[in-house]
Short mmCIF file of C-alpha atoms in Angstrom, two decimals:
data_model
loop_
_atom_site.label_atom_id
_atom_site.label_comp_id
_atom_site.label_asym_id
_atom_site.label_seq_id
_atom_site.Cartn_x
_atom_site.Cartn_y
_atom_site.Cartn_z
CA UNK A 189 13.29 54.64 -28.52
CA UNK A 190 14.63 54.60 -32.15
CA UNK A 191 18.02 53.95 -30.52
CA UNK A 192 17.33 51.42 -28.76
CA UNK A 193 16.03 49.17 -31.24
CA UNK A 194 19.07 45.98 -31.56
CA UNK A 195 18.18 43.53 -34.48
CA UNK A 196 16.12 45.58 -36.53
CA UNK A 197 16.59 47.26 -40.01
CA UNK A 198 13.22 49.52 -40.83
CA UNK A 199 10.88 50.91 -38.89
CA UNK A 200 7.40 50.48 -39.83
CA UNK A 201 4.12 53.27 -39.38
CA UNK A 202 0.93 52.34 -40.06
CA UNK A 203 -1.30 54.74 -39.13
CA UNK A 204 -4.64 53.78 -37.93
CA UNK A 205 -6.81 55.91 -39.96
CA UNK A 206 -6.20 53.59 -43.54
CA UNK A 207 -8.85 50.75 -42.41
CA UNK A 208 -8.43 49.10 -46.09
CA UNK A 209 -4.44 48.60 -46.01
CA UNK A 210 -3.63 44.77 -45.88
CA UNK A 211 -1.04 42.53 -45.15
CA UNK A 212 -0.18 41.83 -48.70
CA UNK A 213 0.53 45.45 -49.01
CA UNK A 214 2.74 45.11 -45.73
CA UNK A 215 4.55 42.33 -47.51
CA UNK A 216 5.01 44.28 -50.66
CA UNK A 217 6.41 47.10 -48.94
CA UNK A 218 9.48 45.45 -46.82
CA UNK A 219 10.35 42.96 -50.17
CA UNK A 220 10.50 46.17 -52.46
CA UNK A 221 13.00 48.12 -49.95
CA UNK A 222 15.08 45.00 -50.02
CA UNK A 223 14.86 43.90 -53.32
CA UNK A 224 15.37 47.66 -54.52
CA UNK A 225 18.21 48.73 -51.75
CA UNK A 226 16.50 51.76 -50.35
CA UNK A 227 16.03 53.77 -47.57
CA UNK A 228 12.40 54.28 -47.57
CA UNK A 229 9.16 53.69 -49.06
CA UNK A 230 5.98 54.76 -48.74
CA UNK A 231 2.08 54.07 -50.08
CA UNK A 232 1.22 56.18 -52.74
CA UNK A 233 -2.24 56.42 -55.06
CA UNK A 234 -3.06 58.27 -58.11
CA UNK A 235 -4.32 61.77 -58.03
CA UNK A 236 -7.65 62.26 -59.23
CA UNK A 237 -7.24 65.69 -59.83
CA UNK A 238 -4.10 66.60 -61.04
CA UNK A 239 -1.99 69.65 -59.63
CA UNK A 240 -2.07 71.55 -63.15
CA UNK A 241 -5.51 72.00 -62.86
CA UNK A 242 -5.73 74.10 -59.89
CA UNK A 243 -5.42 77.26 -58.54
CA UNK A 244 -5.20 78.81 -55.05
CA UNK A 245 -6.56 82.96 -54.91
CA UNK A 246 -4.68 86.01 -53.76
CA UNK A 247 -5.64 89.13 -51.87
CA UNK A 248 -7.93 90.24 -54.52
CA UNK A 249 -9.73 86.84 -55.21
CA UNK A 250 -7.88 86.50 -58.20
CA UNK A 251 -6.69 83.18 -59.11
CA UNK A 252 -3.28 82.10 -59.71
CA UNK A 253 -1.91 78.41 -60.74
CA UNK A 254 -0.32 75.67 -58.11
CA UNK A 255 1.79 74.96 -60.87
CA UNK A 256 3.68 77.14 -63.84
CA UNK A 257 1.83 74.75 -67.21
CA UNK A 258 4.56 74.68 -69.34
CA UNK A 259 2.71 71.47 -70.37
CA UNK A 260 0.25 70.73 -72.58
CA UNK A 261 -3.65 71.67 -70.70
CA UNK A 262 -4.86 68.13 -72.84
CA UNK A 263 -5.67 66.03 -69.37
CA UNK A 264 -4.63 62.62 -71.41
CA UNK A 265 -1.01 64.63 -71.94
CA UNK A 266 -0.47 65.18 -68.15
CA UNK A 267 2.39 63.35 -66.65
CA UNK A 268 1.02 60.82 -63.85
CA UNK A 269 1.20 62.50 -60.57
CA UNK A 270 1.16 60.56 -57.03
CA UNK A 271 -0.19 61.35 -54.03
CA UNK A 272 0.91 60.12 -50.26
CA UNK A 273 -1.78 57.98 -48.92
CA UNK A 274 -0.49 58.32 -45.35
CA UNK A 275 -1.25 53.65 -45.50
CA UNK A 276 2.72 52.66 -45.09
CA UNK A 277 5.68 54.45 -44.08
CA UNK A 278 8.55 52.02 -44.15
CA UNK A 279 11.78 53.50 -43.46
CA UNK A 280 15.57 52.56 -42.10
CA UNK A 281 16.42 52.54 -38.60
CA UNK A 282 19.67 54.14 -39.42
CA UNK A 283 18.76 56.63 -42.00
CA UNK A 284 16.12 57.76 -39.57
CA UNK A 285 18.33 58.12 -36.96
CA UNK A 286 20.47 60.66 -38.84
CA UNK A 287 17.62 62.66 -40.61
CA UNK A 288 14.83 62.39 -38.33
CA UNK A 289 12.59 62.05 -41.64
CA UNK A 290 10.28 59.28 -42.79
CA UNK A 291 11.34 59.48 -46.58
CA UNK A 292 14.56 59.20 -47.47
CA UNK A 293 16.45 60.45 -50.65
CA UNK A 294 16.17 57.27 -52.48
CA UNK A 295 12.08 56.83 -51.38
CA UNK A 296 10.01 55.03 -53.58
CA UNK A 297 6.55 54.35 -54.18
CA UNK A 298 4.34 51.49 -54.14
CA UNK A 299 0.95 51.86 -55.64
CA UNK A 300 -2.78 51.32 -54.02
CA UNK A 301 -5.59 51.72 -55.10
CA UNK A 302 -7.96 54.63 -54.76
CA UNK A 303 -9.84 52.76 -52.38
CA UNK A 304 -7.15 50.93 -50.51
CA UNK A 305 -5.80 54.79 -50.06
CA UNK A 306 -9.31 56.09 -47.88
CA UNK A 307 -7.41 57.80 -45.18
CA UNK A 308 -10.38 58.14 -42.35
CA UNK A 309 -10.10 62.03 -41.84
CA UNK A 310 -13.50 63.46 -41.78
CA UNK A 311 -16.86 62.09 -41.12
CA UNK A 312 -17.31 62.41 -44.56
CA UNK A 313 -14.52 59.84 -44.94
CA UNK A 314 -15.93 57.29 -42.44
CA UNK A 315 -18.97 56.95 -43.73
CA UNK A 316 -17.47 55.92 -47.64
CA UNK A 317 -15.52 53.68 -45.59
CA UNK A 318 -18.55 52.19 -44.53
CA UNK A 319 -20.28 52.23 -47.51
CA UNK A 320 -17.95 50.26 -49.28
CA UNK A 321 -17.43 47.76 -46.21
CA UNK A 322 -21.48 47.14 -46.59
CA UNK A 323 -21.14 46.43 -50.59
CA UNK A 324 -18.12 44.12 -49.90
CA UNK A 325 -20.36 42.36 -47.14
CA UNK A 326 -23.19 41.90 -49.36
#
């Protein structure tokens, strides 16, 4: 299908579990991969919790860090860290073609909000949705 596609640059996924992703952020997306000549972009958001901070266990319930800290453990001194919201993937139809991947080597980011990010993938998640649809509503 990718082949197949005459007249077109990108190809654009939006998946439909990111109910709060607009049009503006749409917009933003295709004028930053032209106005910054890459192959890709996709919609990011800050971490809340940052990588440094946590641990996964091993056999023996012991636990061991995600990351090496060679950095400083002062939250405030933590370098920014971005997460994939899974809102826009915005990628060339050629570079595609060739790698079969969604982010290519040049990919940048483009920033939403924590909100904007809500990625529906648990109840759980649906019902913040909704929650914040009823306080925008009233």
């Amino acid at each position: 299908a990718v082949e197949n596609m005459p007249g077109f640059d990108y190809v654009l996924l939006l998946q439909p579990t990111s109910p709060f992703r607009r049009v503006k952020h749409i917009d933003q997306a295709i004028q930053r991969c032209i106005d910054e000549d890459v192959s890709s972009l996709v919609s990011v958001c800050k971490v809340k919790e940052h990588p440094y901070w946590m641990y996964s266990k091993d056999n023996n319930h012991r636990l061991r860090p995600i990351l090496e800290q060679k950095l400083s453990p002062h939250r405030q001194d933590l370098p920014v860290t971005w997460l994939l919201n899974g809102a826009i993937y915005l990628i060339e139809i050629e570079y595609l073609k060739r790698h079969r991947s969604l982010k290519g080597e040049d990919v940048i980011g483009m920033e939403m909000s924590q909100n904007e990010s809500i990625d529906i993938d648990s109840i759980e998640d649906l019902r913040y949705a909704e929650i914040l649809i009823s306080n925008n509503n009233s």
